Short mmCIF file of C-alpha atoms (C1' of nucleotides) in Angstrom, two decimals:
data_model
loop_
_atom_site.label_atom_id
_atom_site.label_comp_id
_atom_site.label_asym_id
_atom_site.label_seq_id
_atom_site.Cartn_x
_atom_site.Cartn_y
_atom_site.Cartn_z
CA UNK A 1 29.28 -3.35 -36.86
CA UNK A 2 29.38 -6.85 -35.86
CA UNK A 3 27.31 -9.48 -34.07
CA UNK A 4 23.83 -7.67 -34.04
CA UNK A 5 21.83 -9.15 -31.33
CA UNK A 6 17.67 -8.70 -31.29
CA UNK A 7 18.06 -5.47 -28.78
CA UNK A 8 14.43 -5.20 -28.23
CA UNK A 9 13.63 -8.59 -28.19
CA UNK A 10 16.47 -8.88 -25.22
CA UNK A 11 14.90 -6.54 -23.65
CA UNK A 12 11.29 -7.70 -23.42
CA UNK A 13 12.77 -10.84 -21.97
CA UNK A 14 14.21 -8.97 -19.21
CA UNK A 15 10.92 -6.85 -19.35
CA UNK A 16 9.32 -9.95 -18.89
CA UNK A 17 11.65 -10.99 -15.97
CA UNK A 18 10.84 -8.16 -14.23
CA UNK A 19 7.22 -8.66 -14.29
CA UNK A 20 7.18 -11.94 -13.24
CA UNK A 21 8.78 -11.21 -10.47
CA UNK A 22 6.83 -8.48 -9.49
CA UNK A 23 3.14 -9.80 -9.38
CA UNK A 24 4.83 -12.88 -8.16
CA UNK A 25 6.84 -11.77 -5.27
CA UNK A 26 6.17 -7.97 -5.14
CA UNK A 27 8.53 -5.02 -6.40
CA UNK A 28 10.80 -4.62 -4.22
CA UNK A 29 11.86 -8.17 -5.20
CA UNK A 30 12.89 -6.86 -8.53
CA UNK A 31 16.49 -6.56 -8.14
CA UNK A 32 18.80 -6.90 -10.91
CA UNK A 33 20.44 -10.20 -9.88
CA UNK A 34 16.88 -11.88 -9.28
CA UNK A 35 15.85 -10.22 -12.87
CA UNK A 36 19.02 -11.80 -14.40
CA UNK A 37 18.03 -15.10 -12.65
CA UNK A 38 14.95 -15.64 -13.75
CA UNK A 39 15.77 -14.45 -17.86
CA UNK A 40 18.84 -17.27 -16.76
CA UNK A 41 21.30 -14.53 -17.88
CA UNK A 42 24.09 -12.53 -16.17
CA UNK A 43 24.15 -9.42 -14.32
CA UNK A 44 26.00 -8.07 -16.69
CA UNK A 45 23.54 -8.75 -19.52
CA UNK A 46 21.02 -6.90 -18.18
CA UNK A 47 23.08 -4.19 -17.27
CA UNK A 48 23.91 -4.14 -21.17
CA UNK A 49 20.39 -3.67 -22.31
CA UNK A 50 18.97 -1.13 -19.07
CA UNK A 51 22.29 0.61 -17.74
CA UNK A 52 19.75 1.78 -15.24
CA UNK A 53 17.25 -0.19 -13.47
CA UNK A 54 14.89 2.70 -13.46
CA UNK A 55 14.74 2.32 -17.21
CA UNK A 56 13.61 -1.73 -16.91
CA UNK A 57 11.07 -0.89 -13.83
CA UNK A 58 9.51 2.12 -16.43
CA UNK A 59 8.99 -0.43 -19.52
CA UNK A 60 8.01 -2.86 -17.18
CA UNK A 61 5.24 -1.12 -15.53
CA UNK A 62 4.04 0.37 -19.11
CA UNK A 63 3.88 -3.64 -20.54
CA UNK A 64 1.87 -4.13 -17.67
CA UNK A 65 -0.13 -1.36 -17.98
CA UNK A 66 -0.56 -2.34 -21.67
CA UNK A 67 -1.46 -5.50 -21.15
CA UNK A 68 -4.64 -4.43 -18.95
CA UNK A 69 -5.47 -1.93 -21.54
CA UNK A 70 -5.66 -4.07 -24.24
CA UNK A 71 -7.56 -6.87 -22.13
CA UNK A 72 -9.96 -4.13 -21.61
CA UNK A 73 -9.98 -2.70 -24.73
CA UNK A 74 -10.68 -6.34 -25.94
CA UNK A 75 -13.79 -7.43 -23.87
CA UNK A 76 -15.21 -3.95 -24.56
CA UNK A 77 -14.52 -4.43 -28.90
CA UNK A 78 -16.27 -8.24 -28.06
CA UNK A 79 -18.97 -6.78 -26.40
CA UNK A 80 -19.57 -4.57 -29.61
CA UNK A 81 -18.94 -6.75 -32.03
CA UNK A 82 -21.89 -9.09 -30.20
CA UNK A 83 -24.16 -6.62 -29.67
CA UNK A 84 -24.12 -6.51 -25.78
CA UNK A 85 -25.77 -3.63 -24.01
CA UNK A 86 -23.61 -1.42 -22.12
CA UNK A 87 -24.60 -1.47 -19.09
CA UNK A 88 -23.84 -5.44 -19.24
CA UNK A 89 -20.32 -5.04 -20.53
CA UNK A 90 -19.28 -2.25 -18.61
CA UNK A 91 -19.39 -4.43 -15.40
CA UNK A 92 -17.13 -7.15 -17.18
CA UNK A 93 -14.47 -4.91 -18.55
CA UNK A 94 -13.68 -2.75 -15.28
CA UNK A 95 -13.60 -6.26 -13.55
CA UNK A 96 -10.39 -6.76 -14.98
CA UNK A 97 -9.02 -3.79 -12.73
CA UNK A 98 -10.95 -5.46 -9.56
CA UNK A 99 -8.55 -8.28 -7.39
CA UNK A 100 -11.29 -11.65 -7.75
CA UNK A 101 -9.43 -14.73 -7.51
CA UNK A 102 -5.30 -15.06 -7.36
CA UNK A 103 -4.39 -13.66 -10.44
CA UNK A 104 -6.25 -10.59 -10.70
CA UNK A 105 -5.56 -10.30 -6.78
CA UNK A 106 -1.84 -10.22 -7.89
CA UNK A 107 -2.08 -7.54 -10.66
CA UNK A 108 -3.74 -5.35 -8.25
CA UNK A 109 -1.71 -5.54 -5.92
CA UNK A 110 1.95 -5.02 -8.35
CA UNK A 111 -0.23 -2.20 -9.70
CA UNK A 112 -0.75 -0.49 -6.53
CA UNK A 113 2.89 -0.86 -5.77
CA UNK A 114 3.81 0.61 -9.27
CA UNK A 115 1.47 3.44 -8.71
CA UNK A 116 2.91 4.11 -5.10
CA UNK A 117 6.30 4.04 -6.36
CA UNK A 118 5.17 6.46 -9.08
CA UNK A 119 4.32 9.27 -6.14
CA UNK A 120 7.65 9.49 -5.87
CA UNK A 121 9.34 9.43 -9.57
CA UNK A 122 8.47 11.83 -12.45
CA UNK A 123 8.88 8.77 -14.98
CA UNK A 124 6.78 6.30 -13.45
CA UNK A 125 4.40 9.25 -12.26
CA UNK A 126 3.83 9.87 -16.52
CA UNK A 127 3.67 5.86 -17.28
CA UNK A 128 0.44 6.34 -14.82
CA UNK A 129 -0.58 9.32 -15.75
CA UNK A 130 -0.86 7.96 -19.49
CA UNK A 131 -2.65 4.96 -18.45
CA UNK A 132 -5.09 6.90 -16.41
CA UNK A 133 -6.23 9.52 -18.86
CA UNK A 134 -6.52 6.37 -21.76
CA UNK A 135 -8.62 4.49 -19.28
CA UNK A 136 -10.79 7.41 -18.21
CA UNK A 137 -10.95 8.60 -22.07
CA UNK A 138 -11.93 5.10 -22.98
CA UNK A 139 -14.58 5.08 -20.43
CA UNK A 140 -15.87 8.70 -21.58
CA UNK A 141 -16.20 7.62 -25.22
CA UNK A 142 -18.29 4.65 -23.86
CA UNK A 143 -20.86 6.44 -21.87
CA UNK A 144 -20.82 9.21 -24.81
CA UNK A 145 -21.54 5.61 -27.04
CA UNK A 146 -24.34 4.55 -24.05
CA UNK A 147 -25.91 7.95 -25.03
CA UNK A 148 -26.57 7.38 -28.32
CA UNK A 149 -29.02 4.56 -28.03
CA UNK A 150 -29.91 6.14 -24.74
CA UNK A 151 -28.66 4.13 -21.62
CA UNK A 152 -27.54 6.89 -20.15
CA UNK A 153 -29.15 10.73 -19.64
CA UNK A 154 -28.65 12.54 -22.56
CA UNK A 155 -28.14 15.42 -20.43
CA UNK A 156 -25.29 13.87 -18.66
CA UNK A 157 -21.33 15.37 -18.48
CA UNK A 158 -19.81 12.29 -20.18
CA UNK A 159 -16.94 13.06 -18.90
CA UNK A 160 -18.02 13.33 -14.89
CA UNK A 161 -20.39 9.68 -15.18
CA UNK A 162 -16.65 8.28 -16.47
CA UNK A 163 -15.00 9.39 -13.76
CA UNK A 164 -17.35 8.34 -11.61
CA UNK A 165 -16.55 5.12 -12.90
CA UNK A 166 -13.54 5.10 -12.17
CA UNK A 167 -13.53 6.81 -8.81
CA UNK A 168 -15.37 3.96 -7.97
CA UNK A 169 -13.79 0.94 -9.45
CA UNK A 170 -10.19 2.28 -8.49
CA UNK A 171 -11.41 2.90 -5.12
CA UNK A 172 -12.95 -0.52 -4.74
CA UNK A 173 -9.99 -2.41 -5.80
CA UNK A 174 -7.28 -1.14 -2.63
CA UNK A 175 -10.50 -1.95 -0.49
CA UNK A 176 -10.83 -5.42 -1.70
CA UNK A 177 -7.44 -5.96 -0.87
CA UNK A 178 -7.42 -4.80 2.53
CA UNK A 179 -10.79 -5.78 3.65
CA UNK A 180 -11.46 -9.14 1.39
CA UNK A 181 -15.07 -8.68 3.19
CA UNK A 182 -15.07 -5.50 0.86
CA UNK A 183 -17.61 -6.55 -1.92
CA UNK A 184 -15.91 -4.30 -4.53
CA UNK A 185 -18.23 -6.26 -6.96
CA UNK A 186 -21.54 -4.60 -6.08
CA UNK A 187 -19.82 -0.96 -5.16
CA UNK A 188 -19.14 -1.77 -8.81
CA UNK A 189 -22.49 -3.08 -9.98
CA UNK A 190 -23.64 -0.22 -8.31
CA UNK A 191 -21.98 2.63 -10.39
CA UNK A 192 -22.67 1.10 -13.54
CA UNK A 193 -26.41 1.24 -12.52
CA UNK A 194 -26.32 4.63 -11.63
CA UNK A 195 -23.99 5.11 -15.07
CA UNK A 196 -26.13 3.23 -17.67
CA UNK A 197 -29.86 3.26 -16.29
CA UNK A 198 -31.64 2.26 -18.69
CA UNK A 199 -31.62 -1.36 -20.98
CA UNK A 200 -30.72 -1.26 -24.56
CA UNK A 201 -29.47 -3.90 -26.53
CA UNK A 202 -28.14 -3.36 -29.59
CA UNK A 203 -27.93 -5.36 -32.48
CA UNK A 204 -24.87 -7.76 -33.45
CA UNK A 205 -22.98 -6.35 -36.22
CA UNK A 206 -21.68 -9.50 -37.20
CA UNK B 1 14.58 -1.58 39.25
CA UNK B 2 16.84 1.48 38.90
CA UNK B 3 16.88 4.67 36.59
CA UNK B 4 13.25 4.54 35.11
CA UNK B 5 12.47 6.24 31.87
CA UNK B 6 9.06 6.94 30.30
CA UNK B 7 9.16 4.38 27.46
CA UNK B 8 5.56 5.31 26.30
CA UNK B 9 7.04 9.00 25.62
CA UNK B 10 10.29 7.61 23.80
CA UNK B 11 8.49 5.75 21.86
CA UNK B 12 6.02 8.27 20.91
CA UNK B 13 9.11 10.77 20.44
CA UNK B 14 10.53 7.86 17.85
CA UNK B 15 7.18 7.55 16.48
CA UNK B 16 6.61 11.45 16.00
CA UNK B 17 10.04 11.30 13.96
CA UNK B 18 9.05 7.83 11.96
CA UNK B 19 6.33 10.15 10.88
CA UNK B 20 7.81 13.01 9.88
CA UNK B 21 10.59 11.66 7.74
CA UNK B 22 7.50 8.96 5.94
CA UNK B 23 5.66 12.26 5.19
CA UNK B 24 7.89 14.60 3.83
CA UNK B 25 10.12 12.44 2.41
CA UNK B 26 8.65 9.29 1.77
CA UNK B 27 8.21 5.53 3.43
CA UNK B 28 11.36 4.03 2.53
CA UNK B 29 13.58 6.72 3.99
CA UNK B 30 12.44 5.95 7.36
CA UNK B 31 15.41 4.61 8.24
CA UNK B 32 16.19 3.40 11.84
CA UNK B 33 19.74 5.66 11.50
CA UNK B 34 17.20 8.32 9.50
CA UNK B 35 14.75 8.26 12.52
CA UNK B 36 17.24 8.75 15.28
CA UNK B 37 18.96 11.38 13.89
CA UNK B 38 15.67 13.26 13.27
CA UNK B 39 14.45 12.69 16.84
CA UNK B 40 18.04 13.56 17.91
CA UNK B 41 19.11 10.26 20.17
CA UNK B 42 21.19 7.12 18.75
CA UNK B 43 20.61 4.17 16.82
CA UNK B 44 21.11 2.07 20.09
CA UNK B 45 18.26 3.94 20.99
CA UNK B 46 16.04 3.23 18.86
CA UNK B 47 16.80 -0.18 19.24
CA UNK B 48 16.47 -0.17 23.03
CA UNK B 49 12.59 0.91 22.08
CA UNK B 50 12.12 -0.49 19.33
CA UNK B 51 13.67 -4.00 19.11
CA UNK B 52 12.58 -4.88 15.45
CA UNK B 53 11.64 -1.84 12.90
CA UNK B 54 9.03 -3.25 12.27
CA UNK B 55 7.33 -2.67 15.18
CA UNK B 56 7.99 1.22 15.14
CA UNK B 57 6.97 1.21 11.28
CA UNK B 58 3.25 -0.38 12.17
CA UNK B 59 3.19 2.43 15.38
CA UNK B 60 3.51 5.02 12.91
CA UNK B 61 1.01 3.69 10.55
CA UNK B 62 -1.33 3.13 13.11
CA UNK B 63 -0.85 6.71 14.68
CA UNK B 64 -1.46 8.42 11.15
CA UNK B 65 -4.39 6.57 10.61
CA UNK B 66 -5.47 7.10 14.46
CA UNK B 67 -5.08 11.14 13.50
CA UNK B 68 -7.06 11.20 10.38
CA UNK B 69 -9.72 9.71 12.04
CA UNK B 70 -9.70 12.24 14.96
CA UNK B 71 -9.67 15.20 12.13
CA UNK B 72 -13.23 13.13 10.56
CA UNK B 73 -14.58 12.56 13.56
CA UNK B 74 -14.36 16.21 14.58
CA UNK B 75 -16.10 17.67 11.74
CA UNK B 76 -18.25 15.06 11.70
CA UNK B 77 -19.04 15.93 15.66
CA UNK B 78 -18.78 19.54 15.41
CA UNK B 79 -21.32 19.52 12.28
CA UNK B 80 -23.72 17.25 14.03
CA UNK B 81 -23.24 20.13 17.40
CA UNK B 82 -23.88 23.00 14.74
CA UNK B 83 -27.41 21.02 13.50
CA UNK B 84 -25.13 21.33 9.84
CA UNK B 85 -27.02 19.04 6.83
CA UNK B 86 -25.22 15.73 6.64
CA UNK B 87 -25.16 15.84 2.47
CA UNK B 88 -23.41 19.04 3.65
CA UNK B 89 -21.23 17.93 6.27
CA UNK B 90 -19.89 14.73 4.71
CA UNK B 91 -18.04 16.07 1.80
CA UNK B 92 -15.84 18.08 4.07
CA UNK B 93 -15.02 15.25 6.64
CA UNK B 94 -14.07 13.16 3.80
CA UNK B 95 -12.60 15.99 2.10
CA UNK B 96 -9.64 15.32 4.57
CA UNK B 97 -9.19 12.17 2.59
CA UNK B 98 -8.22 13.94 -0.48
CA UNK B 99 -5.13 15.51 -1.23
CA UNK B 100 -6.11 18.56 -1.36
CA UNK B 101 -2.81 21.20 -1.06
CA UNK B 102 0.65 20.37 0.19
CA UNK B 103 -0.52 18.88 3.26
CA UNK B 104 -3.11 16.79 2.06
CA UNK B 105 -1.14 15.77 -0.57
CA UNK B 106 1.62 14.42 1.57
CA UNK B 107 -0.71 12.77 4.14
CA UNK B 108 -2.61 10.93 0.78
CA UNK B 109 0.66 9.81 -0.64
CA UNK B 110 1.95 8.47 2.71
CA UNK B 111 -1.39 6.67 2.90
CA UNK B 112 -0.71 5.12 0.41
CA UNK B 113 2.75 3.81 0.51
CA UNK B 114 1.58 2.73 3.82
CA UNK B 115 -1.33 0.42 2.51
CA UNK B 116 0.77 -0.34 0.00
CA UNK B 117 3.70 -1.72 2.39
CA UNK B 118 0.33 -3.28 4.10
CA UNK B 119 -0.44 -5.68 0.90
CA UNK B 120 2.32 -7.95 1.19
CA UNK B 121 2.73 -7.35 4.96
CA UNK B 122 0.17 -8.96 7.95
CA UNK B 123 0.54 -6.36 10.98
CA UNK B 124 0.27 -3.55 8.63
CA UNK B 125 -2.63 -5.38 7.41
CA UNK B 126 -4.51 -5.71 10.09
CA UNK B 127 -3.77 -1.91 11.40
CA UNK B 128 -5.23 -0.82 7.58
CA UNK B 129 -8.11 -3.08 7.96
CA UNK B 130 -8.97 -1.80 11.30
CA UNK B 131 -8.80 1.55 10.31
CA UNK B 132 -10.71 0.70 7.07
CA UNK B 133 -13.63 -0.84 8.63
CA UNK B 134 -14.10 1.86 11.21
CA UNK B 135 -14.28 4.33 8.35
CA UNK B 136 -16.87 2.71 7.08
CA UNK B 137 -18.63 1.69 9.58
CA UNK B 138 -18.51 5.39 10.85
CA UNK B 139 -19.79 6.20 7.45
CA UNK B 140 -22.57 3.61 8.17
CA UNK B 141 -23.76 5.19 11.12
CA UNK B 142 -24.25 8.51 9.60
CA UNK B 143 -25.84 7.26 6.71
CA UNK B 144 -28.54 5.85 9.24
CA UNK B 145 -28.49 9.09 10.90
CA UNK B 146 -29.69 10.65 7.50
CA UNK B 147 -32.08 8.67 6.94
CA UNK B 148 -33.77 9.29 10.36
CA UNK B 149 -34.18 12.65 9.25
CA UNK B 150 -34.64 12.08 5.66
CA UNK B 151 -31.74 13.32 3.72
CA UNK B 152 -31.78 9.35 2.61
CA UNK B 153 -34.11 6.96 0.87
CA UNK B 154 -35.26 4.78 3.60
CA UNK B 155 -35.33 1.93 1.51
CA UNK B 156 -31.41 2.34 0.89
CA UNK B 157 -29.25 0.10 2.15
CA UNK B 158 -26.80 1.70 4.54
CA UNK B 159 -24.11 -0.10 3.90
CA UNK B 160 -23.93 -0.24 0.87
CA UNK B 161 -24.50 4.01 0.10
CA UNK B 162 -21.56 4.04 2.68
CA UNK B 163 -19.09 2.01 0.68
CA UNK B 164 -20.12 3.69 -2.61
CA UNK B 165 -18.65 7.01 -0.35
CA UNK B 166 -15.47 4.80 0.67
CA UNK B 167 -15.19 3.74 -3.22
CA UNK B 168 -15.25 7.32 -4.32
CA UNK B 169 -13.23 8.90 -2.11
CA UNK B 170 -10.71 6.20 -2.03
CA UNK B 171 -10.61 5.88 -5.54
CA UNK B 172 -10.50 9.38 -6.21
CA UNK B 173 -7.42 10.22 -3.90
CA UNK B 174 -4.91 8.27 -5.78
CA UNK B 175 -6.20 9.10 -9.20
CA UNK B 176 -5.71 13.26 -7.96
CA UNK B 177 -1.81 12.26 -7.02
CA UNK B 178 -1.88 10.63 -10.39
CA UNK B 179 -3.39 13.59 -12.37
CA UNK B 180 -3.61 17.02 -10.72
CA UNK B 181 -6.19 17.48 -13.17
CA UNK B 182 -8.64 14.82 -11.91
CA UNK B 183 -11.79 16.60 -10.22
CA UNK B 184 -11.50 14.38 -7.01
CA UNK B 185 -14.14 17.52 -5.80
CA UNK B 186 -16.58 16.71 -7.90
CA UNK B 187 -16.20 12.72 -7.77
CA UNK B 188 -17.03 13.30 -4.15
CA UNK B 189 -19.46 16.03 -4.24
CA UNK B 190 -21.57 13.70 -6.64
CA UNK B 191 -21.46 10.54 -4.69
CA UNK B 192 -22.75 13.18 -1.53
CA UNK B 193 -25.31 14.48 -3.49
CA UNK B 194 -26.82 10.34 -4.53
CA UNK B 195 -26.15 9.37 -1.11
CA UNK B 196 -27.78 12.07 0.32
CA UNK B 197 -30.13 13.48 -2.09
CA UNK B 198 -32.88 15.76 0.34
CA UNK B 199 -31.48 18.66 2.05
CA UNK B 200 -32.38 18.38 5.58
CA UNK B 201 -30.92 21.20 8.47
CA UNK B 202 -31.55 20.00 11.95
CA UNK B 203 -31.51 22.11 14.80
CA UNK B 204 -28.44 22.68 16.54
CA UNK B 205 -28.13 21.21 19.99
CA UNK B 206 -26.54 23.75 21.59
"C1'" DT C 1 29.08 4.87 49.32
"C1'" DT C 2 28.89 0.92 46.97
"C1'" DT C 3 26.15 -1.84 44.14
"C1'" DT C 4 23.16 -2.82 40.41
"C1'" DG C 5 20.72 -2.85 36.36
"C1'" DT C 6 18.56 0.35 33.11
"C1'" DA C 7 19.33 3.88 29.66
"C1'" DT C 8 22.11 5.28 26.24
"C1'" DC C 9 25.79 5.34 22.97
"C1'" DA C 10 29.42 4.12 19.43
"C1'" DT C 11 30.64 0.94 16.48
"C1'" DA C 12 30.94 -3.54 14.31
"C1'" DC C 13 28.77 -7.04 11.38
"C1'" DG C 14 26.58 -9.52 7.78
"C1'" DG C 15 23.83 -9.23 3.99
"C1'" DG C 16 21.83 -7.14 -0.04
"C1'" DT C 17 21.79 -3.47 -3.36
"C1'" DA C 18 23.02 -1.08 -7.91
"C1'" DT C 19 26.65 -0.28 -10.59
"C1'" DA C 20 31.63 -0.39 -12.34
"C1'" DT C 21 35.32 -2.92 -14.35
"C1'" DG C 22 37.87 -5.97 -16.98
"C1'" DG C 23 37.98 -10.16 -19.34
"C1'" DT C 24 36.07 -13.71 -22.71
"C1'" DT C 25 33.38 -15.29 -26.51
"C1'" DT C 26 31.60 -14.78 -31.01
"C1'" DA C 27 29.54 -13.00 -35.34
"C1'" DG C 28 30.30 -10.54 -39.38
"C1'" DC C 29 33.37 -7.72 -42.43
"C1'" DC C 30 37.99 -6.81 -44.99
"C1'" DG D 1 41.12 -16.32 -42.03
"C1'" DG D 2 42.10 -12.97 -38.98
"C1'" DC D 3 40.49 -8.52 -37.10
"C1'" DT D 4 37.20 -5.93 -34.53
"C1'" DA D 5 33.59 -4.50 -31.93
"C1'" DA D 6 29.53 -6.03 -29.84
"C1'" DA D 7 27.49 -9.43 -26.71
"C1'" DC D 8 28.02 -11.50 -22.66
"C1'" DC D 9 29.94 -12.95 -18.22
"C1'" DA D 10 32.24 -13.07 -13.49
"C1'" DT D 11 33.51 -10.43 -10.05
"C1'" DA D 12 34.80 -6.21 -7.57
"C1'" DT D 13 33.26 -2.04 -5.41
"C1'" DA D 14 31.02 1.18 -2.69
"C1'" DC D 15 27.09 1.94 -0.19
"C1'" DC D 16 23.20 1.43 2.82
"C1'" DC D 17 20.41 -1.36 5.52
"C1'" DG D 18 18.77 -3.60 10.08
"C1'" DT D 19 20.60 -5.69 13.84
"C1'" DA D 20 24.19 -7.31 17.27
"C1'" DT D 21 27.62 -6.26 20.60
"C1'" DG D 22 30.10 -4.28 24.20
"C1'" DA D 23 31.18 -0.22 26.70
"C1'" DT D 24 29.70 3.87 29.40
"C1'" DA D 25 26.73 6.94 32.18
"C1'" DC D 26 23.74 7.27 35.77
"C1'" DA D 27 19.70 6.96 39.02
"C1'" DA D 28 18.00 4.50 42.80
"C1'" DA D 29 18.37 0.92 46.29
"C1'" DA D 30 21.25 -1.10 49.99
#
DNA sequence: TTTTGTATCATACGGGTATATGGTTTAGCC
DNA sequence: GGCTAAACCATATACCCGTATGATACAAAA
C-alpha cells in the first residue's frame, strides 16, 4: 500500500463540515458541494471518504449528539465533584438541551431537524434512539442518586420521575422555538421541583 | 368575467392531496407534480391555484393543525356535555397528540416535519405559533374550569399547570416516534394526575 | 354566433442535487 | 529511481425540483 492518508481524521473534518453547516444554515443546506466548500476540498474528496452522503449526515448527527452528551455528562460530574445538590444541578445540565441565547437556539433547532429526518430513516432513527435511552438512563441513575440522600421519594419509580424529566424538557425546547414567549425555563424549573423536592447538599469530595 | 370555477374548492381539493401525500409518505414528497397527480389535474393546475408552493404547503399545515384542534375540542366539548371529570377528560383530548397506532403515528410525525420546516421558515411560523398558543390557551381555560370546581389547587397558577401539560405531551410525542418503548401514557397520565389532583364529576348538562 | 378571458393542460427551462467517471498528483515500496 | 496504488480533483451525468411559457378548451357575454 502506498500513500496512507489519516482516514478518520479526513473524515471528522468533513464531519465537521457538515455540522457547521447545519446549525449554521440548517440541514437541508448540507449538500456535498457546500460540505466540500467549507473543508476547502473537492467533491470528489468527500465522495472518497463517505461514498454516500447518508453515511456523513449519520456520523454527523452522532458527533453532535456526542457532543451534548458529554457537555451534560460534564456539568453533572462538576456538580458532583463540588458537592452541589441535585435539585440545583439538574436545572443546569438539561439547560443545555433548552434553545436560550443563539447558540443553544441553533443546536435545537439542527437537532430537531436531525430528529425529524430520523422519522423517516432506520439509521438516523437508531443514532436517536441511542441518544435518547443514554440521556433518559443518565437521568434515571440521577434521581436513583437524589434518592439516596433523599431529595426525592424513596418510594418513587426512578425510572417514570426521569422520564418525566425529559417529557418535559424535550417538550419545552420545540415550544421555545415556536413561541419565544414560551418560558421553557420555569416548565423546567418546575419538573425538577416536582423531581427533587426536598434540599440536600452534599459534601465536596474534593 | 367568463367560465367561473370554485377556486375555494380547488384549492381545498389541492390541499386535501398536499395532505395526503405529507402524511403517508412524508413532507418532502409533496411535490407540486406529486400533488397533482394525486388529486388527478395538471401541474399547470396547481400553479393556476397555487402560484408559489409555498403557499399551498402553509394551507396544508394550517388545515392539519385546524383538524387536530377540532378532534380536542370535541372531546373536550362532549366531556364537558357528559358532566365527565376534567383530570379524566384531559388525558384523552390530548391523547390525540400522541402517536398512538398507525394513524396517530403518522399525524405526530407529520407534525413534526411540519414544525420542523416551520423553524427556519416565517409563514409556517406564524401558522405553528397560532396553533400553539391556542392549545394552550385552550388548556388554560380548562385548567380554570377545574379549579372552579376543585379538581385544582386554587392557588395554582393556570398558566403555568397548562404548559407543564403542553411540555409533557409535546415532549413525549417525539420521544414515542423515537422509542416505541417510551411510556408517552404514563408521561401524560402523571402530569393529569399533578395538574388535576381531586376527582371532581359534575353533573351533566343535558 | 362571435368574442373574450378564464380554466386547464403539456411541455420547456434553469438550477440544484447526488453520484459516476476518468484523469492527475504523490507517497512509499521494490 | 521508477512503479504502483491510493489520494485527490475537475467535470460529466442523470435526475428531480419549482416555475415559466404558450397553446387549447370552453363558458358566458355581446
Amino acid at each position: 500500500m502506498v500513500r496512507t492518508a489519516d482516514h478518520e481524521a479526513r473524515r471528522r473534518q468533513l464531519i465537521e463540515a457538515a455540522i457547521e453547516i447545519a446549525v449554521g444554515q440548517g440541514i437541508d443546506r448540507v449538500t456535498v458541494a457546500a460540505v466540500a466548500r467549507t473543508a476547502g476540498v473537492s467533491v470528489g474528496l468527500v465522495q472518497h471518504y463517505f461514498p454516500a452522503k447518508e453515511e456523513l449526515m449519520r456520523r454527523a448527527y452522532a458527533e453532535l449528539l456526542a457532543r451534548l452528551d458529554a457537555r451534560v455528562a460534564r456539568i453533572v460530574a462538576a456538580g458532583e465533584e463540588h458537592g452541589d445538590a441535585i435539585r440545583e444541578m439538574v436545572p443546569v445540565a438539561l439547560g443545555e438541551l433548552l434553545p436560550i441565547g443563539p447558540r443553544r437556539t441553533d443546536e435545537a433547532r439542527v437537532r430537531l431537524e436531525f430528529q425529524t429526518l430520523a422519522g423517516r430513516n432506520p439509521d438516523l432513527l437508531a443514532t436517536a434512539q441511542e441518544h435518547e435511552r443514554r440521556m433518559r438512563e443518565r437521568l434515571r441513575v440521577t434521581v436513583d442518586n437524589a434518592k439516596k440522600c433523599g431529595e426525592t421519594s424513596r418510594s418513587a419509580d426512578s425510572s417514570e420521575v426521569a422520564d418525566d424529566l425529559w417529557a418535559a424538557v424535550t417538550g419545552a425546547a420545540p415550544a421555545m422555538l415556536v413561541d419565544p414567549a414560551f418560558d421553557g425555563r420555569r416548565v423546567l424549573a418546575g419538573a425538577c421541583q416536582r423531581a427533587f423536592p426536598r434540599e440536600c447538599r452534599r459534601a465536596a469530595r474534593t
